[in-house]
GROMACS .gro file of C-alpha atoms in nm:
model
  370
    1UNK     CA    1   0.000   0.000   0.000
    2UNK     CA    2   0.130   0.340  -0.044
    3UNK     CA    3   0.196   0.666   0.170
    4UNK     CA    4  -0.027   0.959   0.075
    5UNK     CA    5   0.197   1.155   0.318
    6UNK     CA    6   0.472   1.136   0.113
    7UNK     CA    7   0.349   1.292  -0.127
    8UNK     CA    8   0.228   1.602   0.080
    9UNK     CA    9  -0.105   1.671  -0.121
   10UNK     CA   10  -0.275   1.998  -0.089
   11UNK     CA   11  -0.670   2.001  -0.054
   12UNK     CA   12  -0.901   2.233   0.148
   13UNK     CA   13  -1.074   2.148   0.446
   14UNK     CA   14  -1.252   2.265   0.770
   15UNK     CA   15  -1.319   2.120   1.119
   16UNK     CA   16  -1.504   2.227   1.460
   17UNK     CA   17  -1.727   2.502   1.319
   18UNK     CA   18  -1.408   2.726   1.150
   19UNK     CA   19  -1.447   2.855   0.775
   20UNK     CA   20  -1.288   2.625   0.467
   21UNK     CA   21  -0.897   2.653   0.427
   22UNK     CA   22  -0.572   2.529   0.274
   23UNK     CA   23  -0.438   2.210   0.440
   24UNK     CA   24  -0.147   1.979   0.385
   25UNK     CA   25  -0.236   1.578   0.422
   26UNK     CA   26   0.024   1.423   0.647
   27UNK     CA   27  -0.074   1.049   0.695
   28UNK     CA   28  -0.401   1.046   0.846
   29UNK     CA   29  -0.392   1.378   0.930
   30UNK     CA   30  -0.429   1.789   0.801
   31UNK     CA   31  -0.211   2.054   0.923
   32UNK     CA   32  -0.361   2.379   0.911
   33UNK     CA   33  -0.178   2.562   0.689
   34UNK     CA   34  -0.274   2.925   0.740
   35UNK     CA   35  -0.196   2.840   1.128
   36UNK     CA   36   0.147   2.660   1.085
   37UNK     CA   37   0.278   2.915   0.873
   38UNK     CA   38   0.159   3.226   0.909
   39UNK     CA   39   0.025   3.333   0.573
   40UNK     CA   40  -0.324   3.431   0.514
   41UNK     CA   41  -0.278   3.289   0.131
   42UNK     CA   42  -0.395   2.947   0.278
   43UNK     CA   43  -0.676   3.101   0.501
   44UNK     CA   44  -0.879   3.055   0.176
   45UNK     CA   45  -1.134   2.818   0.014
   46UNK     CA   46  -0.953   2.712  -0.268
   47UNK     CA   47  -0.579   2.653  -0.366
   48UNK     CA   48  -0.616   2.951  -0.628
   49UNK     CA   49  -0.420   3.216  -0.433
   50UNK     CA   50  -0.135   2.971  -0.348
   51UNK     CA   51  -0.131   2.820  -0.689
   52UNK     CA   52  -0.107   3.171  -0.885
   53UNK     CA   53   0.233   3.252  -0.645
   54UNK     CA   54   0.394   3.039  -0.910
   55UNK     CA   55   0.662   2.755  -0.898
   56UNK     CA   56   0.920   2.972  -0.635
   57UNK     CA   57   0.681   2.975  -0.370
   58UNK     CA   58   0.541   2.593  -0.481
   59UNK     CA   59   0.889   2.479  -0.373
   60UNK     CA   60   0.962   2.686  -0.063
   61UNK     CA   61   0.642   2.585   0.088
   62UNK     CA   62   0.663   2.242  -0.017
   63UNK     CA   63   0.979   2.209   0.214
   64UNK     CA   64   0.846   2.443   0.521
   65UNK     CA   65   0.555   2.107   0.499
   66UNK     CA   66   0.823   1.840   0.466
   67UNK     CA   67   0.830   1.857   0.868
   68UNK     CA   68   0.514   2.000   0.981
   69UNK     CA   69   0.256   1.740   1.209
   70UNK     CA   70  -0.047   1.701   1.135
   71UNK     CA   71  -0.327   1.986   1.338
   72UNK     CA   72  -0.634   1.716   1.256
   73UNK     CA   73  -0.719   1.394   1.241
   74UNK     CA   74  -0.882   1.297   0.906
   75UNK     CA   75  -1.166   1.168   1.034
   76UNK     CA   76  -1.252   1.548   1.219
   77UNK     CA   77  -1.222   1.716   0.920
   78UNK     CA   78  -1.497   1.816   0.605
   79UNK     CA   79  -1.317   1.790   0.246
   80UNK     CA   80  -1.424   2.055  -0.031
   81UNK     CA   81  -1.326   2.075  -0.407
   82UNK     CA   82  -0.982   2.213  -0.347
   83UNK     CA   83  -0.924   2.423  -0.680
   84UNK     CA   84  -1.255   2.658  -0.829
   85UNK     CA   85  -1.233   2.585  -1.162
   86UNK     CA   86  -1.190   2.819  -1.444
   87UNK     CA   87  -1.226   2.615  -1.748
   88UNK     CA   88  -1.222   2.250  -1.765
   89UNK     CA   89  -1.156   2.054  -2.067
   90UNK     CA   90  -1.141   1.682  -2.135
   91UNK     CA   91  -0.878   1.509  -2.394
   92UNK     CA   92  -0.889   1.165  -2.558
   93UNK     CA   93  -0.505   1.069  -2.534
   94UNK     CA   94  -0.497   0.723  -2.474
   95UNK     CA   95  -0.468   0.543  -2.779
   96UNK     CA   96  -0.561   0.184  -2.663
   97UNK     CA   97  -0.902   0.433  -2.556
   98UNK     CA   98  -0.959   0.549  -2.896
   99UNK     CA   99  -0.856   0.247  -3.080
  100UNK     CA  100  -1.145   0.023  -2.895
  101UNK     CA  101  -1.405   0.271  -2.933
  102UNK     CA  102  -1.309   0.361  -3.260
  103UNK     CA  103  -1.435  -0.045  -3.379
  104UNK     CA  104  -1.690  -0.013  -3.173
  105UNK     CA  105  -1.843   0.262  -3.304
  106UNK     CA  106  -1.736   0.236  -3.666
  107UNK     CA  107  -1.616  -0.155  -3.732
  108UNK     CA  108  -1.597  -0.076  -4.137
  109UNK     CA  109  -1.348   0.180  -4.059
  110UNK     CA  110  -0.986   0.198  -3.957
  111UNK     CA  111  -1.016   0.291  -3.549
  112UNK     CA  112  -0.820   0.579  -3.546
  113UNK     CA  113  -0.942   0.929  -3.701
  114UNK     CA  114  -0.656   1.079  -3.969
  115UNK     CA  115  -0.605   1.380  -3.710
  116UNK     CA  116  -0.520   1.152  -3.428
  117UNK     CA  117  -0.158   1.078  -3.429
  118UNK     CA  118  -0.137   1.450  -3.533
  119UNK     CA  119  -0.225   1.637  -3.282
  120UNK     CA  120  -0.406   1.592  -2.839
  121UNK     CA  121  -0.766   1.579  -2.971
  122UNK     CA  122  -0.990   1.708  -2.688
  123UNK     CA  123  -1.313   1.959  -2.627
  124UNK     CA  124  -1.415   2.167  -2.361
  125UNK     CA  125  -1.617   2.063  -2.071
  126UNK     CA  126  -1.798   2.255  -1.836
  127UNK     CA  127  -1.652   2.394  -1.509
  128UNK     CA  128  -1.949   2.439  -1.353
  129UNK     CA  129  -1.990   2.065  -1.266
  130UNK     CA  130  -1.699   1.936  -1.125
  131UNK     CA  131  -1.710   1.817  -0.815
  132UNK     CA  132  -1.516   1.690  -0.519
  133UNK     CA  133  -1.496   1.314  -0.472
  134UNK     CA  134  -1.806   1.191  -0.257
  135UNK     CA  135  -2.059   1.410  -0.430
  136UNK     CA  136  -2.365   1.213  -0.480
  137UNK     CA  137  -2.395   1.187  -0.920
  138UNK     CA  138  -2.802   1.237  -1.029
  139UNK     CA  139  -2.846   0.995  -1.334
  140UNK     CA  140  -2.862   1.241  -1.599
  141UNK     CA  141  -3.165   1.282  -1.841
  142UNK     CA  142  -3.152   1.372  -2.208
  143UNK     CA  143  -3.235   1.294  -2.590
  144UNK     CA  144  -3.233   0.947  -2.657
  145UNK     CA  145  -3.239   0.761  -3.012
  146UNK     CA  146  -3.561   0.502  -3.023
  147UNK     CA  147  -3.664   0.315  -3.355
  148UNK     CA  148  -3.969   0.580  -3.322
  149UNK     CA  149  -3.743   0.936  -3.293
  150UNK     CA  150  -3.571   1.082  -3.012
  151UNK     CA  151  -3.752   1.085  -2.657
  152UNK     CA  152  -3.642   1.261  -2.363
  153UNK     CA  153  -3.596   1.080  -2.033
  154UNK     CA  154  -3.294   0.943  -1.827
  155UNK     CA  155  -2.952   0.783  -1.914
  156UNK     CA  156  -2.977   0.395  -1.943
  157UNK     CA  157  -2.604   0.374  -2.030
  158UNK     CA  158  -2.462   0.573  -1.775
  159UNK     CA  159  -2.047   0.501  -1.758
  160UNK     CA  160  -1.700   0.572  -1.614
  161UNK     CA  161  -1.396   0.746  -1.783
  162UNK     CA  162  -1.156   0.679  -1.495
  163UNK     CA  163  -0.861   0.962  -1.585
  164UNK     CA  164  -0.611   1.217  -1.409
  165UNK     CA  165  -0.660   1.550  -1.459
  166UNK     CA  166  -0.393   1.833  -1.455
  167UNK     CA  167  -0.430   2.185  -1.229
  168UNK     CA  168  -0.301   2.512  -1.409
  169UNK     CA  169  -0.119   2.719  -1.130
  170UNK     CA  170   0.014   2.990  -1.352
  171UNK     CA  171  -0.176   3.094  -1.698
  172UNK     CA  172   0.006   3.226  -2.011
  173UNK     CA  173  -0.050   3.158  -2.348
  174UNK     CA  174   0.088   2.930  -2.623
  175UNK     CA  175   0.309   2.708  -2.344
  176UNK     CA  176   0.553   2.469  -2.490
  177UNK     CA  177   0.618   2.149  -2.374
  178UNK     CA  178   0.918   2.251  -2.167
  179UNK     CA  179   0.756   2.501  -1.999
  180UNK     CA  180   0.527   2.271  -1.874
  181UNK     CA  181   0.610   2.227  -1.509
  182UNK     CA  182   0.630   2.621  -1.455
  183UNK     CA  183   0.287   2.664  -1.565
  184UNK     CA  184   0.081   2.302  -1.375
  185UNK     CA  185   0.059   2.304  -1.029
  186UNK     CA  186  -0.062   1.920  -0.985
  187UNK     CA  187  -0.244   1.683  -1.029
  188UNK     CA  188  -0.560   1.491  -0.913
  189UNK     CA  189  -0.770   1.168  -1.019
  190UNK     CA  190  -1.098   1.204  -1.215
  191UNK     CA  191  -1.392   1.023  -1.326
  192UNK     CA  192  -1.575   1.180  -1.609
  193UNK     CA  193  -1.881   1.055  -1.607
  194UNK     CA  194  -2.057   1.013  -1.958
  195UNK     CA  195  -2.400   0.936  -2.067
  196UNK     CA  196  -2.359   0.679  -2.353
  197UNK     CA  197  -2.718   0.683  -2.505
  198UNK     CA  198  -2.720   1.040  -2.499
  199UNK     CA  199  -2.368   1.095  -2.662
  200UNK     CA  200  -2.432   0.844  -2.929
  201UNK     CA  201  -2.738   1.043  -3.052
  202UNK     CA  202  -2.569   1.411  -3.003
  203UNK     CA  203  -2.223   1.368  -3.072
  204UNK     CA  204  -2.222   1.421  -3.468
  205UNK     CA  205  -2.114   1.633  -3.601
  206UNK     CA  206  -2.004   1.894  -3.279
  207UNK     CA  207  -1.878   1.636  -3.027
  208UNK     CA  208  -1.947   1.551  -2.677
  209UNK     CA  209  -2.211   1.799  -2.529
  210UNK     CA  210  -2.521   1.693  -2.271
  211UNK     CA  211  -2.344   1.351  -2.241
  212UNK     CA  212  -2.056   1.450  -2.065
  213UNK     CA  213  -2.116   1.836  -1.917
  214UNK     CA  214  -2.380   1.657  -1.642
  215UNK     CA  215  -2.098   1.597  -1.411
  216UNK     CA  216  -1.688   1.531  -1.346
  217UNK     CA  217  -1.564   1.432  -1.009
  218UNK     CA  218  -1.219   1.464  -0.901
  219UNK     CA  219  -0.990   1.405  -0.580
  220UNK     CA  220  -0.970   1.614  -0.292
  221UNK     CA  221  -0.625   1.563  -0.269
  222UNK     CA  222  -0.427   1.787  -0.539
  223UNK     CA  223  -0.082   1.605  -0.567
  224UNK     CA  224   0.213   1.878  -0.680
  225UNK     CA  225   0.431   1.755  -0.957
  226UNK     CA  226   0.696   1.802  -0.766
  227UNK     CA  227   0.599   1.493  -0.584
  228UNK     CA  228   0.600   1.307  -0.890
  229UNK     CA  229   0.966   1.267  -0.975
  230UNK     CA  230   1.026   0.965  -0.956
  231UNK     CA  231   0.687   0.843  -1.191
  232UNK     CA  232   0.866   1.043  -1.493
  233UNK     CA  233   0.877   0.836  -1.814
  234UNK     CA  234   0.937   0.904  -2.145
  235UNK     CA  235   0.580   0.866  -2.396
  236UNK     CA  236   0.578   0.561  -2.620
  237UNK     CA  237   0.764   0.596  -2.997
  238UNK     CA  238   0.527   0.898  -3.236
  239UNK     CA  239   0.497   0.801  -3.548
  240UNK     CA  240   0.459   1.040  -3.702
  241UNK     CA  241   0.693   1.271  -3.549
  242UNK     CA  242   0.420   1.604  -3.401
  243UNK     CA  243   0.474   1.916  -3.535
  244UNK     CA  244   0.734   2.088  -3.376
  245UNK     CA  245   0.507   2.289  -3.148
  246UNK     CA  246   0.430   1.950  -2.959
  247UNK     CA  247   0.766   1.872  -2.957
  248UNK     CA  248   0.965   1.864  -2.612
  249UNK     CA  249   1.319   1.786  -2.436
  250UNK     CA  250   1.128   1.696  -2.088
  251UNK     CA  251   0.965   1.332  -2.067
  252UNK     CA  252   0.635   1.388  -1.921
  253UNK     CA  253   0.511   1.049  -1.920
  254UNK     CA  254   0.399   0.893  -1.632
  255UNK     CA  255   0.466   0.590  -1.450
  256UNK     CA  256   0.122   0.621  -1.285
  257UNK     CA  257  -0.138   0.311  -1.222
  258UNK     CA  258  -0.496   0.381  -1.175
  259UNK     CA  259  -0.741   0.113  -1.001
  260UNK     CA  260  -1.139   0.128  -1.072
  261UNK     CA  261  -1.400  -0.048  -0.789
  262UNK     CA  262  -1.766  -0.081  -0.885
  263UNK     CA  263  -1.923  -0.171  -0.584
  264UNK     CA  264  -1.623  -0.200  -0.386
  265UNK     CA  265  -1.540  -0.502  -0.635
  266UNK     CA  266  -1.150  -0.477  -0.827
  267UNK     CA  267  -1.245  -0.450  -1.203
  268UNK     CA  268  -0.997  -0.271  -1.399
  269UNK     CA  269  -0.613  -0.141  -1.306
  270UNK     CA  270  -0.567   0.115  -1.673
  271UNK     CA  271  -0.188   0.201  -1.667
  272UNK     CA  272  -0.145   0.586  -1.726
  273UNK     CA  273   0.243   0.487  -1.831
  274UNK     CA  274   0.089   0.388  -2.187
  275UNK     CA  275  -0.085   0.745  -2.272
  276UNK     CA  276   0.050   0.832  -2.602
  277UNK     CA  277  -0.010   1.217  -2.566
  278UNK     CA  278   0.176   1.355  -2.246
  279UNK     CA  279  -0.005   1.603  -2.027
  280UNK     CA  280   0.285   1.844  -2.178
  281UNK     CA  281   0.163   1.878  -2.521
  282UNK     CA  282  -0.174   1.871  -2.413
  283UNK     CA  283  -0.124   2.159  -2.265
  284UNK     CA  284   0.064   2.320  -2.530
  285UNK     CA  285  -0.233   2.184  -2.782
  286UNK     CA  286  -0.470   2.403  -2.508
  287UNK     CA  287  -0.288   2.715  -2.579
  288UNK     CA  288  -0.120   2.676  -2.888
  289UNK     CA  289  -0.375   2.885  -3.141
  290UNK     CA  290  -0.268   3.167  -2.856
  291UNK     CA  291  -0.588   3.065  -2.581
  292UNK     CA  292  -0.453   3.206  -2.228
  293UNK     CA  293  -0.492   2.902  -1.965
  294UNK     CA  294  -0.584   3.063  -1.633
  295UNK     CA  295  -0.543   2.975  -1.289
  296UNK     CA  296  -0.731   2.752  -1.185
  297UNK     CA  297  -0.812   2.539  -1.501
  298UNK     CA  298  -0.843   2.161  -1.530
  299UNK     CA  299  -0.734   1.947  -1.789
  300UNK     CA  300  -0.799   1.625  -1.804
  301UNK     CA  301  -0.630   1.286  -1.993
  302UNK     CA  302  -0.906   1.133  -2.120
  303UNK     CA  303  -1.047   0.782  -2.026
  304UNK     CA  304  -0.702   0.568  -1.937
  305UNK     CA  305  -0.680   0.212  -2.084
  306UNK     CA  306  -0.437  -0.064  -2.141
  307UNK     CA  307  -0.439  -0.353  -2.367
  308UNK     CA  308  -0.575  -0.628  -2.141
  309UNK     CA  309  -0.937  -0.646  -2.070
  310UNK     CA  310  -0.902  -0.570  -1.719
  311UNK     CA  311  -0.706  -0.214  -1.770
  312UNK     CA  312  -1.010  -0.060  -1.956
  313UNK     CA  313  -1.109   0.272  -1.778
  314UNK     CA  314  -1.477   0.257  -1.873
  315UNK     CA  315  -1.748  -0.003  -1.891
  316UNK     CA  316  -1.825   0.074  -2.282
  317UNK     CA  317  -1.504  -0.069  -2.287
  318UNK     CA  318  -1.482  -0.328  -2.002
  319UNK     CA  319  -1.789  -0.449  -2.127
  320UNK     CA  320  -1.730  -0.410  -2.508
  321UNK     CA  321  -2.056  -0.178  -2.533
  322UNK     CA  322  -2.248  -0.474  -2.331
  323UNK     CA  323  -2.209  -0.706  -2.522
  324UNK     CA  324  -1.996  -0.884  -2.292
  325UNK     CA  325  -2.128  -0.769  -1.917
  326UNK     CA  326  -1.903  -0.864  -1.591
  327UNK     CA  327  -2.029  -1.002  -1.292
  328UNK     CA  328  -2.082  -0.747  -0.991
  329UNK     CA  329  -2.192  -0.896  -0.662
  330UNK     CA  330  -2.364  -1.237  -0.866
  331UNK     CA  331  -2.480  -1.017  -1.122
  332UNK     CA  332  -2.409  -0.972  -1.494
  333UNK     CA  333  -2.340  -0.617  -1.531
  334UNK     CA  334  -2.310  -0.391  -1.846
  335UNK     CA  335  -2.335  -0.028  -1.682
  336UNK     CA  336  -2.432   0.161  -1.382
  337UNK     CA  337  -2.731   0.121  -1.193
  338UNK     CA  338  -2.898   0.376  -0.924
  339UNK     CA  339  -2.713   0.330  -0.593
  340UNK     CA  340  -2.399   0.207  -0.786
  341UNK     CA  341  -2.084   0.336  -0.593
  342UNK     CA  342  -1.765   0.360  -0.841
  343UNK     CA  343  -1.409   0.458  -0.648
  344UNK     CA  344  -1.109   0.538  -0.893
  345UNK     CA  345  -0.778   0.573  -0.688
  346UNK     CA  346  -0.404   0.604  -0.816
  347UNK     CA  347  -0.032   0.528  -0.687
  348UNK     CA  348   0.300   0.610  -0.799
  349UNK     CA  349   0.656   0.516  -0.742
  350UNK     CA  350   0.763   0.786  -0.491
  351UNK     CA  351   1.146   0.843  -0.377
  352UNK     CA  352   1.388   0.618  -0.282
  353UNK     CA  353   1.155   0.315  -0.373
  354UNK     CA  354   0.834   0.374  -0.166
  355UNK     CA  355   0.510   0.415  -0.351
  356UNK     CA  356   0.265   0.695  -0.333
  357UNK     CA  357  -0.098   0.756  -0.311
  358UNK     CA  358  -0.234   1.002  -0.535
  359UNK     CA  359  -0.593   0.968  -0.312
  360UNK     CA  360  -0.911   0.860  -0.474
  361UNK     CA  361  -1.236   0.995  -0.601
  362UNK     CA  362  -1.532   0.798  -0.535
  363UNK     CA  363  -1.953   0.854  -0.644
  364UNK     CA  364  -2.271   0.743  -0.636
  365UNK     CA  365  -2.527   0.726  -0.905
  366UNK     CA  366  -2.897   0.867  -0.777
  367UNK     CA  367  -3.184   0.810  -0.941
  368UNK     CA  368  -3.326   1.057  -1.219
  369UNK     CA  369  -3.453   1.371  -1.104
  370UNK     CA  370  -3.782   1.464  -1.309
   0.00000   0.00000   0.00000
């Protein structure tokens, strides 16, 4: 098991009665932040202030928390969304991902769209709906394709996209790949929910709209990259080379392994070490026709997925569009149900050998709402 204190994750918390605020996880404890050193930045409900100090004061405060003790236990404490989000979007850069639902969706065709190898495809999501792990998920209604026309009326392919998602500390425009850790702040895991039925009916010829914007949940726990040193890889061989704008000295894969429970049941460990677009040149993709990133903004891999059946990071995938359902609990399974609880958690190899916990985010699906 790994040590979620050694990777010092920010988040923001409160306990006995006081206002959110900045806190450090040490084991199973928070220290109070604002309190241990002084600085009103972290007397806040959100990492924003902290994060827009820039990579300096990332690193000086990272070692004034290397020996602070904890102020609170975990289990005294109230979690919040630690980062308000500016602008959120969502990329598609794992190519075993893209490749399965590529024949699934179109088996006459080859898998992969001509732009794909070119360039981080992605679209923007909406901020508005991300929440912090434990937030209850309301089965989302919307246009759905019958033999008859489209009828409106709830999701009955509701699904995972079990992903990590990347924090923007410091905006700026057109970033290149290099300048990549001077810009991110961290880094936290995410499942972006998606409504099948309704994305199959909506998604030509604009993309992913009322299918995905209902909801995305991510961690509490913002891991800095700093803490990720030791998961640095270099991406699998491009061919073709990217354009030179998407080219980069620093490897920015990462050496990072997700785990997916559906009912508190094991099914699916995707690898993030296979992604073939790093969170580097998605990030200079973001910004390269001259968009400013902001503080504050997520960005966010795309569903993760390996080769073998059991590292898909969805169940369109896991159960190859339900056609091929796994057993939860005795039953055979295609996607969620009301009252289904999914938890997505990630570790990576920390220094000197350990392994670290990048925390989890966890949901439940409620029924329909009108």
């Amino acid at each position: 098991m790994g040590v979620i204190d050694g990777a010092r994750p920010y988040g923001v918390f409160s306990a006995g009665g006081a206002a959110p605020r900045v806190g450090v996880r040490v084991g199973e404890g928070v220290v109070d932040l604002a309190a241990a050193l002084g600085d009103d930045v972290f007397a806040r409900p959100s990492l924003n202030a902290f994060m827009a100090q820039g990579p300096r004061r990332w690193d000086e405060v990272r070692s004034l928390v290397a020996g602070l003790d904890a102020s609170y236990p975990l289990t005294e404490v109230t979690l919040y969304r630690p980062v308000e989000i500016a602008d959120y979007v969502d990329f598609y850069a794992s190519e075993q991902h893209a490749t399965n639902l590529g024949r699934l969706f179109r088996p006459n065709s080859p898998p992969l769209l001509p732009n794909w190898k070119h360039m981080p495809v992605g679209y923007h999501g909406r901020a508005g709906t991300v929440v912090v792990s434990g937030t209850d998920i309301v089965r989302p209604c919307g246009q759905l394709a019958t033999p008859d026309g489209p009828v409106f009326g709830p999701s009955r392919r509701l699904d995972i996209e079990a992903e990590l998602g990347f924090v923007v500390g410091v905006g700026g425009a057109r970033i290149t790949p290099d300048a990549f850790a001077e810009h991110v702040f961290g880094v936290v895991v995410v499942n972006d929910w998606s409504a099948r039925d309704i994305q199959s009916w909506e998604y030509a010829p604009l993309g992913p709209f009322l299918g995905k914007s209902f909801a995305t949940s991510i961690s509490p726990w913002v891991t800095p990259l700093a803490a990720l040193d030791a998961a640095r890889i270099p991406t699998p061989p491009r061919d073709p080379v990217p354009l030179p704008y998407l080219r980069g000295t620093e490897p920015w894969g990462l050496d990072i392994d997700l785990a997916v429970s559906w009912n508190g049941q094991l099914v699916s460990r995707p690898p993030y070490a296979g992604m073939y677009w790093s969170p580097a040149q998605m990030l200079a993709h973001l910004t390269g026709n001259g968009a400013t990133a902001r503080t504050g903004d997520l960005f966010a891999s795309g569903t993760v997925s390996g080769p073998a059946r059991d590292q898909r990071g969805s169940c369109i995938e896991l159960t190859w569009n339900g056609s091929e359902p796994i057993e939860i609990a005795g039953a055979q399974r295609s996607f969620l149900a009301d009252g289904d609880e999914i938890v997505i958690a990630a570790t990576a190899p920390g220094p000197g050998g350990t392994r670290i916990e990048l925390g989890e985010v966890r949901g439940r699906i409620l029924p329909s709402v009108g």
